[in-house]
Structures are given as structure tokens and as C-alpha cells.
Coordinates of C-alpha atoms in Angstrom, one line a residue:
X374 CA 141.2 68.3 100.1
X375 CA 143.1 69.0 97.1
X376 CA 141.1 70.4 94.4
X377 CA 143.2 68.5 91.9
X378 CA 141.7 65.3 93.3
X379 CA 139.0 64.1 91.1
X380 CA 135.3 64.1 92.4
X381 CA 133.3 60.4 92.2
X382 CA 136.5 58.5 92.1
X383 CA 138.0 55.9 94.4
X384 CA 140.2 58.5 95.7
X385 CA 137.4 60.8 96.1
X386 CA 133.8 59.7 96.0
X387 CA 130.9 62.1 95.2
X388 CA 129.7 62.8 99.1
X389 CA 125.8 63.0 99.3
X390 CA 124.2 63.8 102.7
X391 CA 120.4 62.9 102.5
X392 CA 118.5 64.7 105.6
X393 CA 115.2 62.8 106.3
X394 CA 115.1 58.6 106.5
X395 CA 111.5 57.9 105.4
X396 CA 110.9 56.1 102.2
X397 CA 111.3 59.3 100.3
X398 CA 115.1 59.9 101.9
X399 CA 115.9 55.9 102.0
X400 CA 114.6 55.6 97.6
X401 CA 117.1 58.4 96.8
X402 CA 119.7 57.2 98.4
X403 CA 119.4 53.5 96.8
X404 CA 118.8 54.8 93.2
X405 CA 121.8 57.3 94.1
X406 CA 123.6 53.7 94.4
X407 CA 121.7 51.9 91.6
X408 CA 122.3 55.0 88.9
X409 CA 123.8 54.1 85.9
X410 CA 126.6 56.5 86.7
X411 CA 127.9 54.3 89.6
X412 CA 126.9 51.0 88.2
X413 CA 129.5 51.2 85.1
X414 CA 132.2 52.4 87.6
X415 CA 132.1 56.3 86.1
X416 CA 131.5 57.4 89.4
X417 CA 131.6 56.5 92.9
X418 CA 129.4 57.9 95.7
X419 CA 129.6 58.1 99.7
X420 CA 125.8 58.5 101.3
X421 CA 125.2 59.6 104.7
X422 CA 121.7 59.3 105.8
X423 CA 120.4 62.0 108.6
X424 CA 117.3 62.2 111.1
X425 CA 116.3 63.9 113.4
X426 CA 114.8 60.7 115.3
X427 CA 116.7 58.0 117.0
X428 CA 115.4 55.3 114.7
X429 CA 114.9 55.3 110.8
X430 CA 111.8 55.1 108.5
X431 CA 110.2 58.0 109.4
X432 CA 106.2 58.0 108.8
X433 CA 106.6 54.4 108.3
X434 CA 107.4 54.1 112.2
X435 CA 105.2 57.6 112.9
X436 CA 102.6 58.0 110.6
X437 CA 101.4 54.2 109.6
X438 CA 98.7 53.2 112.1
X439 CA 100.0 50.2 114.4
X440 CA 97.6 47.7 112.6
X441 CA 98.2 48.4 109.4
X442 CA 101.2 45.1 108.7
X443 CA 100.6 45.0 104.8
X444 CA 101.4 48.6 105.2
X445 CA 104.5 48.6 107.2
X446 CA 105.8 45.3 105.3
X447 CA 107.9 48.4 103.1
X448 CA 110.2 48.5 106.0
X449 CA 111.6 45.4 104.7
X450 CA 112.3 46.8 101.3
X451 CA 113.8 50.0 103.1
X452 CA 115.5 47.7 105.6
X453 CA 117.2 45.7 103.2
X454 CA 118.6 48.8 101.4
X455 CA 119.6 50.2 104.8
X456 CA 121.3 46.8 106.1
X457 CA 123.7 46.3 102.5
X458 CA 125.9 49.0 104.5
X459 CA 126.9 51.3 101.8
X460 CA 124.9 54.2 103.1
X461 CA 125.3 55.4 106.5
X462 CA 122.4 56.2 109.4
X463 CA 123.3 59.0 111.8
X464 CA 119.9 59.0 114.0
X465 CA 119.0 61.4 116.8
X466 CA 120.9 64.3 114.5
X467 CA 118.7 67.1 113.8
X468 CA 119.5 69.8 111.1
X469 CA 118.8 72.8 112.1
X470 CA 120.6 72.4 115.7
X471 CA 122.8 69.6 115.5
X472 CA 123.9 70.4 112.2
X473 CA 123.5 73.6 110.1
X474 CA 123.6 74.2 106.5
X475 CA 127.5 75.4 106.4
X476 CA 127.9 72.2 108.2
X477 CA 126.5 70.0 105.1
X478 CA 128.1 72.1 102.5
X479 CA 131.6 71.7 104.5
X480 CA 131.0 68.0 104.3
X481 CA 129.1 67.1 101.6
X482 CA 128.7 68.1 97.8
X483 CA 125.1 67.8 97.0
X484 CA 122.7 67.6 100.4
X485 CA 118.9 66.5 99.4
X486 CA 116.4 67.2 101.8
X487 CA 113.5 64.6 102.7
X488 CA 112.0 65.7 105.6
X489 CA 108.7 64.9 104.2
X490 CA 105.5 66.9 106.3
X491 CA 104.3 66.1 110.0
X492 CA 102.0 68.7 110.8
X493 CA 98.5 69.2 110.0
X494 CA 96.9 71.5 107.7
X495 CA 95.1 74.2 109.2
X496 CA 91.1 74.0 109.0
X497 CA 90.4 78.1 110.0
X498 CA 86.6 77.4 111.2
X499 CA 85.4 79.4 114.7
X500 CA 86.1 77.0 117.6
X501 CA 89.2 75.2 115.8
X502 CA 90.8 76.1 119.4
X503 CA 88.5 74.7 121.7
X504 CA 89.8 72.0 124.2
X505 CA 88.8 68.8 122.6
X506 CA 89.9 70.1 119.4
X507 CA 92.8 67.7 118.0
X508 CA 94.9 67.9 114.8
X509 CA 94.6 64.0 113.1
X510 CA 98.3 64.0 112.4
X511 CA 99.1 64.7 116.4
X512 CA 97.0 61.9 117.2
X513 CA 98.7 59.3 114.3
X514 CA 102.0 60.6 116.6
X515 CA 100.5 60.3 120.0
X516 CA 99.1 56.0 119.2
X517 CA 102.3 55.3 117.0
X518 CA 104.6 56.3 119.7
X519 CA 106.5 59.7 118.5
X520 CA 109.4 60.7 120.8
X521 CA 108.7 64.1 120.6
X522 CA 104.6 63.5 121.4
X523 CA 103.3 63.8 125.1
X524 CA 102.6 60.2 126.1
X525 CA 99.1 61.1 127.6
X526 CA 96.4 61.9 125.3
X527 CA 92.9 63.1 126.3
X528 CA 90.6 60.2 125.2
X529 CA 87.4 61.1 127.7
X530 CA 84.5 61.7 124.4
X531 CA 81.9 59.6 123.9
X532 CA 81.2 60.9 120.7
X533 CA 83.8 61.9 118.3
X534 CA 83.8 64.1 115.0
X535 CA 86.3 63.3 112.3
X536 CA 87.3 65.9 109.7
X537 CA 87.7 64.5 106.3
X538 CA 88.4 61.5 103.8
X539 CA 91.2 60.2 103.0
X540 CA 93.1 57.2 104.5
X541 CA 94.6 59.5 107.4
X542 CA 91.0 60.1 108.7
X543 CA 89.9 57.0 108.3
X544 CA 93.3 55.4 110.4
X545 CA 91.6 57.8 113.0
X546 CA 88.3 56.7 113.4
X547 CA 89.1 52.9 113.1
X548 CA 91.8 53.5 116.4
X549 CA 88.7 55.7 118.3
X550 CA 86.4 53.4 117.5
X551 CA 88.4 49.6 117.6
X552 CA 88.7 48.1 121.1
X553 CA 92.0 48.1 122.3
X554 CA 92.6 44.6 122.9
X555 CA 92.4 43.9 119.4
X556 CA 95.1 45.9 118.7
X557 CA 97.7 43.8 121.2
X558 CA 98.2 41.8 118.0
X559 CA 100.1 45.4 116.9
X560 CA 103.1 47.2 118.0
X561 CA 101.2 49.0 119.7
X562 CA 103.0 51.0 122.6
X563 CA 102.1 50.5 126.2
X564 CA 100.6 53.7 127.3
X565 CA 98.6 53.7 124.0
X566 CA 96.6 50.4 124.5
X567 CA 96.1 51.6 128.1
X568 CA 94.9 55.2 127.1
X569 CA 92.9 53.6 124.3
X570 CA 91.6 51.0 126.8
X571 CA 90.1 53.2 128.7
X572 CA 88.1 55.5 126.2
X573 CA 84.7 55.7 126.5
X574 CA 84.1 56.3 123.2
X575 CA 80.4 54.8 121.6
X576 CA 80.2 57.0 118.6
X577 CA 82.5 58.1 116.0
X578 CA 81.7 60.2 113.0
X579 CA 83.8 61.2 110.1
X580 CA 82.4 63.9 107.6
X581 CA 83.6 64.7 104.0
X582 CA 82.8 67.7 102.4
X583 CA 82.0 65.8 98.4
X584 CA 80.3 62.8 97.6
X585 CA 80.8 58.9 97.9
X586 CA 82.8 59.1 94.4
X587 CA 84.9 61.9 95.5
X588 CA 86.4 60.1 98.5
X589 CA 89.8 60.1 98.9
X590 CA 90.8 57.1 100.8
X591 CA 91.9 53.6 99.1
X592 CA 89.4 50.3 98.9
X593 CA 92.4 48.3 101.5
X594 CA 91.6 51.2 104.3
X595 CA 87.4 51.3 103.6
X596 CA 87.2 47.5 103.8
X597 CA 89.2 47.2 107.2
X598 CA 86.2 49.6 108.5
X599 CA 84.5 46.2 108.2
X600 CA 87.0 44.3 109.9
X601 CA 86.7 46.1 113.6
X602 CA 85.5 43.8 116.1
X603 CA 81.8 45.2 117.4
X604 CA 81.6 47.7 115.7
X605 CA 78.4 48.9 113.3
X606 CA 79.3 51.0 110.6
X607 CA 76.4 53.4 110.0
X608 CA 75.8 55.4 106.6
X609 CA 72.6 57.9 105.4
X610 CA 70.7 57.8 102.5
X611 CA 70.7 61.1 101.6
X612 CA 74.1 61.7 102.0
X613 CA 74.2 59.6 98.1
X614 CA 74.1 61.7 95.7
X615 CA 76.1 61.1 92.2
X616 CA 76.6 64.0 89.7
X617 CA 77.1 63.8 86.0
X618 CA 81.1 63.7 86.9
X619 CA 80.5 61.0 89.8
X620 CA 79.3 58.8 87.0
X621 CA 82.3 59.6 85.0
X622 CA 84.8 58.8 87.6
X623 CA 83.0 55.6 89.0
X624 CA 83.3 54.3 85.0
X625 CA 86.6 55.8 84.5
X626 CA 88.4 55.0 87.2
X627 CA 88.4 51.4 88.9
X628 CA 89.9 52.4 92.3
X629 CA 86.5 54.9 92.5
X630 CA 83.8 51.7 91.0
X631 CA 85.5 49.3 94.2
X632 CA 85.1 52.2 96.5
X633 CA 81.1 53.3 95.5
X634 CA 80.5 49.7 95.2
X635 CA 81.1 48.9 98.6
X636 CA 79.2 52.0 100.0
X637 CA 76.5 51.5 98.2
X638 CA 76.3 47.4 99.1
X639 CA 76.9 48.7 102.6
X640 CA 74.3 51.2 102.7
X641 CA 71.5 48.6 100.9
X642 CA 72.3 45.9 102.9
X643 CA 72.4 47.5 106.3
X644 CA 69.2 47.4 109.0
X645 CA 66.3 50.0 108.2
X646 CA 65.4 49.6 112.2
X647 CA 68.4 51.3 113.7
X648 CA 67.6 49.1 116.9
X649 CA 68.8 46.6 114.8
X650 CA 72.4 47.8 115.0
X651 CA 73.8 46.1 118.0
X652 CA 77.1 46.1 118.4
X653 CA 78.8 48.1 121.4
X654 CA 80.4 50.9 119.1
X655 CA 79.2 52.5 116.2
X656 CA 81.3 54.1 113.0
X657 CA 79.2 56.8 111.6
X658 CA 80.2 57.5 107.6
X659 CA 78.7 60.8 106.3
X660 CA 78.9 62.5 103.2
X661 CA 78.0 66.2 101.8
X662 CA 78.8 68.2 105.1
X663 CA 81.2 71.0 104.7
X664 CA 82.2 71.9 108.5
X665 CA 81.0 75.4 109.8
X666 CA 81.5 75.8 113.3
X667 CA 83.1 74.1 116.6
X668 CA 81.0 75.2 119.7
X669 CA 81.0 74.8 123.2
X670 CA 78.1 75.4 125.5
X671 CA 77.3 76.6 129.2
X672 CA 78.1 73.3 130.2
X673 CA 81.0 72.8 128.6
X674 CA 82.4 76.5 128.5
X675 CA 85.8 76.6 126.6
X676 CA 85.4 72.6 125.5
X677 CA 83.8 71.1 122.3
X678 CA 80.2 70.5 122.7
X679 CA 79.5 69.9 119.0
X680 CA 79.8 70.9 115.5
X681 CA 77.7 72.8 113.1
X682 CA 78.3 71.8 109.4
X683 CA 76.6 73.2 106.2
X684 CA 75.1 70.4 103.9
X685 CA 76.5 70.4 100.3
X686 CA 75.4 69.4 97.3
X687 CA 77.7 68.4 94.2
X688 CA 77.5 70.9 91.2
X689 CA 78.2 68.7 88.1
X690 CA 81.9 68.8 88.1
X691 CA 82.5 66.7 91.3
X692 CA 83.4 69.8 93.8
X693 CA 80.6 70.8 96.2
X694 CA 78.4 73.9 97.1
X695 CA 76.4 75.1 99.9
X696 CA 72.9 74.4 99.9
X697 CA 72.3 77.1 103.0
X698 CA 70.8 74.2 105.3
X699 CA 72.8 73.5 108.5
X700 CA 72.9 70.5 110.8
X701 CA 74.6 70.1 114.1
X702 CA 75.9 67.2 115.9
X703 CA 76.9 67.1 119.5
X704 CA 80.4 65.6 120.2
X705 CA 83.2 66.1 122.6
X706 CA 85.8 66.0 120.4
X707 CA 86.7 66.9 117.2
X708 CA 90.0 65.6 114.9
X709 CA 90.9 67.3 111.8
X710 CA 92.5 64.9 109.6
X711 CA 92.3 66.8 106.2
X712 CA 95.8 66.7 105.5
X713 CA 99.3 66.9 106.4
X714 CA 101.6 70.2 106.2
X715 CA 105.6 70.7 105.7
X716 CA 107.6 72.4 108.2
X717 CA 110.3 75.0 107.0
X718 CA 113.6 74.0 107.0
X719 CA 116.4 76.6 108.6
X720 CA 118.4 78.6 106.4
X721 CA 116.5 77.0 103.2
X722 CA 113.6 79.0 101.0
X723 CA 109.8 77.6 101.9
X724 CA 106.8 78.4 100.4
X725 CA 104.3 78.9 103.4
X726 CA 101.1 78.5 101.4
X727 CA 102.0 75.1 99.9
X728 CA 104.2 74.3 103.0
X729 CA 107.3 72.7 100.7
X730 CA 110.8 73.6 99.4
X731 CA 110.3 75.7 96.3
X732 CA 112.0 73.3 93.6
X733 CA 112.2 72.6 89.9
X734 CA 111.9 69.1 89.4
X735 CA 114.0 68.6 92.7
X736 CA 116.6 71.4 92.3
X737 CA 116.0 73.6 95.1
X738 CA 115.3 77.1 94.6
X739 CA 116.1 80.3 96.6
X740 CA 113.9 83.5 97.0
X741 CA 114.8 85.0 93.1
X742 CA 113.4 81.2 92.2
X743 CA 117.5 80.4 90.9
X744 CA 118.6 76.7 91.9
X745 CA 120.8 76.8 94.8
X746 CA 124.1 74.7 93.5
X747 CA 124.1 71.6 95.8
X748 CA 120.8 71.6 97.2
X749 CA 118.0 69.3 96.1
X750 CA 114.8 67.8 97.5
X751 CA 112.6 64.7 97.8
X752 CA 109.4 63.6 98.7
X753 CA 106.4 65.3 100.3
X754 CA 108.5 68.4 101.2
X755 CA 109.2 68.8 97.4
X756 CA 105.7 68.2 95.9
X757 CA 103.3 68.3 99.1
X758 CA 101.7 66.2 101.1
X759 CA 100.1 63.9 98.2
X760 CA 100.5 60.8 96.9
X761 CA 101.0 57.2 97.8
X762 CA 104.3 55.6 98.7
X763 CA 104.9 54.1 95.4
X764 CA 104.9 57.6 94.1
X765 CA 107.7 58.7 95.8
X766 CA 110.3 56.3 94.4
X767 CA 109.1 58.1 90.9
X768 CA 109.5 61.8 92.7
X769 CA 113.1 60.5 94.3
X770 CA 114.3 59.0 90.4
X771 CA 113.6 62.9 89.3
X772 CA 115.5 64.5 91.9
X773 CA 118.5 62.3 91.5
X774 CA 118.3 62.0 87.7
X775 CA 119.2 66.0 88.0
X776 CA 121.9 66.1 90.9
X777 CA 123.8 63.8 88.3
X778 CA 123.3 66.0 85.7
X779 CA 125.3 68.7 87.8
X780 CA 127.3 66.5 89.1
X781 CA 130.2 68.4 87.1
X782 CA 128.8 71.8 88.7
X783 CA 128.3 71.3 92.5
X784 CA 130.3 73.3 95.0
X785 CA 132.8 70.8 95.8
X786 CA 133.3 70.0 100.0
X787 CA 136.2 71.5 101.9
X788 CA 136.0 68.8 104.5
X789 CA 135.1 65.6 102.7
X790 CA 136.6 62.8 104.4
X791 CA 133.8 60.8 106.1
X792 CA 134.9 60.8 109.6
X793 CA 135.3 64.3 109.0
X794 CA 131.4 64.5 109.8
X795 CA 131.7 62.2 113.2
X796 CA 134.2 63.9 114.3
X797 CA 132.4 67.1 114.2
X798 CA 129.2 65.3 115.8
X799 CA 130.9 63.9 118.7
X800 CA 133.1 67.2 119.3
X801 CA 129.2 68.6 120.0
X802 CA 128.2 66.0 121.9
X803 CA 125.8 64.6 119.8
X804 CA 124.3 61.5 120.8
X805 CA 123.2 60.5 117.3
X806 CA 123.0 56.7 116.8
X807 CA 123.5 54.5 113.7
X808 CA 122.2 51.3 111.6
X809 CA 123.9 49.2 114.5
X810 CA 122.0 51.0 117.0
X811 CA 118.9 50.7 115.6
X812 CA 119.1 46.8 114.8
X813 CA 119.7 46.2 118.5
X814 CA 116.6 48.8 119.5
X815 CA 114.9 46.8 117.1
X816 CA 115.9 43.6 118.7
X817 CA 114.8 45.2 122.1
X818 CA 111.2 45.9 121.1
X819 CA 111.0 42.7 119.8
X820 CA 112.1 40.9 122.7
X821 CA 109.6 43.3 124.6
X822 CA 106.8 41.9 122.2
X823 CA 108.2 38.1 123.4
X824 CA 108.3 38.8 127.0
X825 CA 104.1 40.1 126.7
X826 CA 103.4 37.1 124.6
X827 CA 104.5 34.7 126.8
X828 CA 101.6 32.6 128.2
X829 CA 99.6 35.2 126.7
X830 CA 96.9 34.0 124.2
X831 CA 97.9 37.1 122.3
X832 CA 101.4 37.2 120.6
X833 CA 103.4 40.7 120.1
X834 CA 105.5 41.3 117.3
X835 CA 106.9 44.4 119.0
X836 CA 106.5 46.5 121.8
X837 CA 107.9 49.9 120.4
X838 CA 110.1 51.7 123.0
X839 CA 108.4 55.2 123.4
X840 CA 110.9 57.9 125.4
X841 CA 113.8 59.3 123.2
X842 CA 116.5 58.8 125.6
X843 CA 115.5 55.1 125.9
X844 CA 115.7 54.8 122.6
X845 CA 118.8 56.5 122.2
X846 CA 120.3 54.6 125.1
X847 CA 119.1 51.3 123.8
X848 CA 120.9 51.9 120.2
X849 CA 124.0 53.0 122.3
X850 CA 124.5 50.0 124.0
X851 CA 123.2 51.4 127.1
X852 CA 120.0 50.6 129.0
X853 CA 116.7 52.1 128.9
X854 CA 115.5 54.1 132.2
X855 CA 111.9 53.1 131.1
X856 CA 109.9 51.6 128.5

């Protein structure tokens, strides 16, 4: 490239690589397009969007529980942005080992990372370890079909302890607790509805650590508690407590009025004779239990046998405090869902204790906390693991408001041609796939969904196509070894 060619032009677009296709990779890369900058022809931009999985979308196909459609109707917005084909999809590509950082600076100008958080936050109780002892975030992997997620999972509990409350632990405890046939209607994988099928499960309890008020899961995911087929949803009286500050929030705030409102109708209007609860499976909601212990027992040696928690009582500000009395409940598995957790990216500062890119407003920063020229990032590995969707087109408009502000600054690309990139995939024998590729995968698990419903009384959307290598092969034009 000559240097005398100028960057953003027609001659030489601004090159972007954007690591990470979720919504948080997929809204930078459209307002990257939709800027101001670009729309009055000042400057022109090239995208290429990278994952590390054969198909895009990221927690929107991984971390969305299969019957959750209102939910997953965003991949239509992200879809549409994906299918106007100015920004490229390289899937199955994973940074790190497919690509390095001197590969994206040889290629690209500006590289913003969104490779959001997939792990779960570490709850560092005794007994954490124990067999029986899951991570909620594995599990969202394991019944929405990861690549990388053993296809097996150990569903033998009859009763089951859930860790926390937000929406994540409440997706849990709705899939434990559901019967599987009502989730054919899904896209549901295979071995899912047959390992979910075959759960004995009767009993699932989820546990928060504050009050009804302080909750922080959405009125859409509490009401479709009520929505499960068979199943008795089961709350205590003296787990309702409101504080000075649980008043101020149910007034203040109307998402926190909906939520109390329906506890508290639920609670008063439920049977005072528990024989009275009937149905086959039962959804346990406590409140004001701080977990204290995982424990096995000579029966069980090595193997969750139950769970000791402290109970709490709120302290006028709307946080919690011990109140030195303990109760135990015997389950046979545990799932801590009581948050997600970014993964460190090579060759890039992290922060370990807040698990994200250390950033100012998007700029990545390096150890001295100066803004690496070039680099940016997006989404929950820039600001945590918080927030709704919609917040993350806000977080992505920040991020790409400043890479345009440097835009005269960045460390311009040796190798900027765009099938410069390609070539240097397919001399490593990557088998990476593209937006092609993943319309006919998506055509496959849809034709899947067809081929179940037929004479069926149920009728599949979509069947999703676990195995990577299927996947891969199916986006290829090959055909899968197994679905």
C-alpha cells in the first residue's frame, strides 16, 4: 500500500475488523456504516466481521433459552444488517489461533473487539466443586446447543438448587422444571429434548440473596414462570420483607411495582394447604437466603447432597445482612447462575477482577492505562456483563463515535487489500465460513424442523445442528456426518 494513498476513500476505504458477531459486534458494525462520516461520502469503510463459531449471533444463538421467540426475534434486526452485504462474516475463525493480533493490525486499521462474556462468575462457597455442582452459563450452552459444550449433560436430580435472580437463573429453572415436550415447539436440539426428557426432576428451587424488590430479573421472564405446563410455582411468607428502600423502589421504579405486584398476587392467591398444589412439578421461589455451604454426605460422598444457606434480612438500604440463623435444603444438584464472566483476550490487557478489556469509553487501554492506537471495544467485554440488549447499541454508538474521532491517528495497515485477509486464512487452512454459509446452515436446520413436523401435531421451526464440523461442513457446501 502506498502511504500516499488516502485512507476512507474509494481508492482506499478505512478497514475495520470487528472480532465477536453478537449484537454487540453486529450494532458497531452497522452504525460504523450508518455514521455520518460515511453517509455524506467523507469517508468510506470496509468491515469484516470475525467469530470464533461457525454461525453468527453469538448469545443470541448461545445464550437465549430455546423458548424464548420474542427474545430471539433481534436476529431479524441483526440478520437484516448482516444480509445488505456490505460487511463481511468470516465464521469458524478464532483470534487468538486462527488469527493473532499482528495479523489484524497487518490487515486492518482500527480492530474492535466484542467478544462479549461466556463464562460464569465464580461463587467461592465450600463444596462449589462437588459433582452435581454446575455453572448456569454451561448449562444455557449445554440446552442451546454450543459447539464447543459436551452434548451429554448430567440431568439425574430430583431436586435442584438455583443460585440467584436475574433472568439467567430464572431461564434455568423454567428448562429443569418445564417438560420437554413443550419445548418441541423450540429449536430445541435433539439430544437436549431427549436428555431433558428423561430428567427426573420434581423440585426446583432458586434462592436470591435480597428481597422481592431487589430482584433482578424482568416482568416478561417472571410471568412465563406461569406459563409452564404442570407446574406449581411455590413462594414463603416470610421470605416478604420490604425495607424503607423496597418502598422506594416499588414507587420509583415501574419495572420493580410489575415485578412485587405479581409476587405478592402470587403468594396471596396461592393454596394455604400445600396438598393443594397438584401439579407433577413444582418451582420453588425463595427470597432472603444468602448461600453458605454445598455438602455431600455418607451417601453421596464427593456429590451434592444439599445446601446450607444463611437467612438475611434487608438493612434499610436495599442490600442484605446475616441474621446468624441457617437452613438447609437437600438437593442433588446445584446451578450457579449469578452472573456471567469475560474471558481474556491473547496479547490484549484484561482486568481479572472485573473480567473486561480495560477501556475509556471504548478506547482500549494497555497496562500504563494509555489507549492502544487501533484497538477499541464493545459490549459486555467493555463494560461487564450487565445490561439488556438495547443497551448495547448505546455502549457500540460510544465506541464508534471515538474510533472516528482518531480516525486521522490510527496505525495505518500494511496489507489492506481485502483478499489480502482470505488469502492468509486459506494459506492456514482455516475452514472459516461466511454469510452464504450460514444462510444455507440456516436453511438446513430449518428443513430439519420440517422433516420432524411432518404428520407431527407439533411443528419445528428449527432443529439447530449441534457438532461443529457439521456445522462447518453444512455452510461449506458439504454434508453433515451427523446432526
Amino acid at each position: 500500500m502506498s502511504t500516499n494513498t488516502p485512507v476512507g476513500t474509494a481508492a482506499r476505504p478505512l478497514r475495520v475488523a470487528v472480532v465477536g458477531s453478537g449484537p454487540a459486534g453486529v450494532y458497531a458494525a452497522d452504525l460504523l456504516t450508518k455514521s455520518e462520516a460515511v453517509k455524506s461520502g467523507e469517508l468510506t469503510v470496509s468491515i469484516d466481521l470475525f467469530d470464533r463459531y461457525p454461525a453468527p449471533y453469538g448469545l443470541i444463538r448461545y445464550g437465549v433459552a430455546p423458548d424464548h421467540p420474542r427474545i430471539k426475534g433481534i436476529v431479524n434486526a441483526l440478520h437484516k444488517v448482516l444480509d445488505r452485504g456490505d460487511i463481511r462474516f468470516f465464521g469458524n475463525v478464532d483470534y487468538g489461533t486462527d488469527l493473532t493480533l499482528e495479523d489484524l493490525r497487518t490487515h486492518y486499521d482500527a480492530v474492535i473487539f466484542a467478544t462479549g462474556a461466556i463464562k460464569d462468575a465464580d461463587l467461592n462457597i465450600p463444596g462449589i466443586e462437588l459433582e452435581g455442582s454446575f455453572g448456569g452459563a454451561d448449562f444455557v450452552s449445554w440446552y442451546d446447543g454450543h459447539p464447543d459444550v459436551p452434548r451429554d449433560w448430567p440431568l439425574d436430580a430430583k431436586e435442584v438448587a438455583v443460585i440467584g435472580n436475574g433472568n439467567v437463573a430464572l431461564d434455568v429453572a423454567r428448562m429443569l422444571s418445564k417438560h420437554a415436550d413443550d419445548l418441541l415447539v423450540s429449536e430445541i436440539p435433539d439430544n437436549v429434548y431427549a436428555g431433558l426428557k428423561a430428567s427426573p426432576a420434581t423440585d426446583v428451587h432458586v434462592f436470591g440473596r435480597r428481597g422481592p424488590a431487589q430482584v433482578k430479573f424482568t416482568p416478561l421472564e417472571l410471568r412465563e414462570l406461569s406459563h409452564s405446563r404442570d407446574v406449581d410455582i411455590i413462594l414463603y411468607p416470610e421470605d416478604f420483607e420490604f425495607d424503607a428502600e423496597s418502598d422506594r423502589q416499588v414507587q420509583s421504579n415501574n419495572q420493580t411495582k410489575t415485578m412485587v405486584g405479581t409476587l405478592t398476587n402470587w403468594i396471596a392467591e396461592q393454596p394455604e394447604d400445600p396438598a393443594e398444589f397438584t401439579a407433577s412439578r413444582r418451582l420453588h421461589l425463595h427470597f432472603l437466603h444468602s448461600p453458605v455451604e454445598v455438602y455431600d454426605d455418607a451417601e453421596r460422598p464427593g456429590h451434592v447432597a444439599g445446601i446450607k444457606f444463611e437467612r438475611t434480612e434487608l438493612d434499610g438500604t436495599g442490600n442484605a445482612r446475616g441474621t446468624g440463623e441457617y437452613v438447609d435444603y437437600p438437593v442433588q444438584a446445584v446451578y450457579r447462575a449469578i452472573g456471567y464472566f469475560g474471558s481474556s483476550l491473547p496479547e490484549v490487557e484484561f482486568d481479572h477482577a472485573k473480567g473486561v478489556v480495560p477501556n475509556d469509553g471504548g478506547r482500549v487501554l494497555d497496562a500504563a492505562g494509555t489507549h492502544v492506537p487501533g484497538l477499541y471495544a464493545t459490549g459486555w467485554i467493555k463494560r461487564g456483563p450487565v445490561g439488556l440488549i438495547g443497551h448495547t447499541k448505546g455502549d457500540a454508538l460510544e465506541t464508534v463515535t471515538y474510533l472516528l474521532e482518531d480516525r486521522a491517528s490510527l496505525p495505518l495497515a500494511a496489507a489492506p487489500a481485502p483478499e489480502a485477509i482470505v488469502g492468509l486464512l486459506d494459506s492456514r487452512g482455516v475452514r472459516y465460513t461466511s454469510w452464504e454459509g450460514w444462510l444455507a446452515l440456516d436453511t438446513h436446520e430449518r428443513s430439519l424442523g420440517e422433516k420432524a413436523s411432518a404428520g407431527a401435531d407439533i411443528q419445528r421451526e428449527r432443529i439447530k445442528v449441534v457438532p461443529r464440523e457439521d456445522m462447518v461442513d453444512i455452510s461449506r457446501g458439504g454434508v453433515a456426518a451427523e446432526v
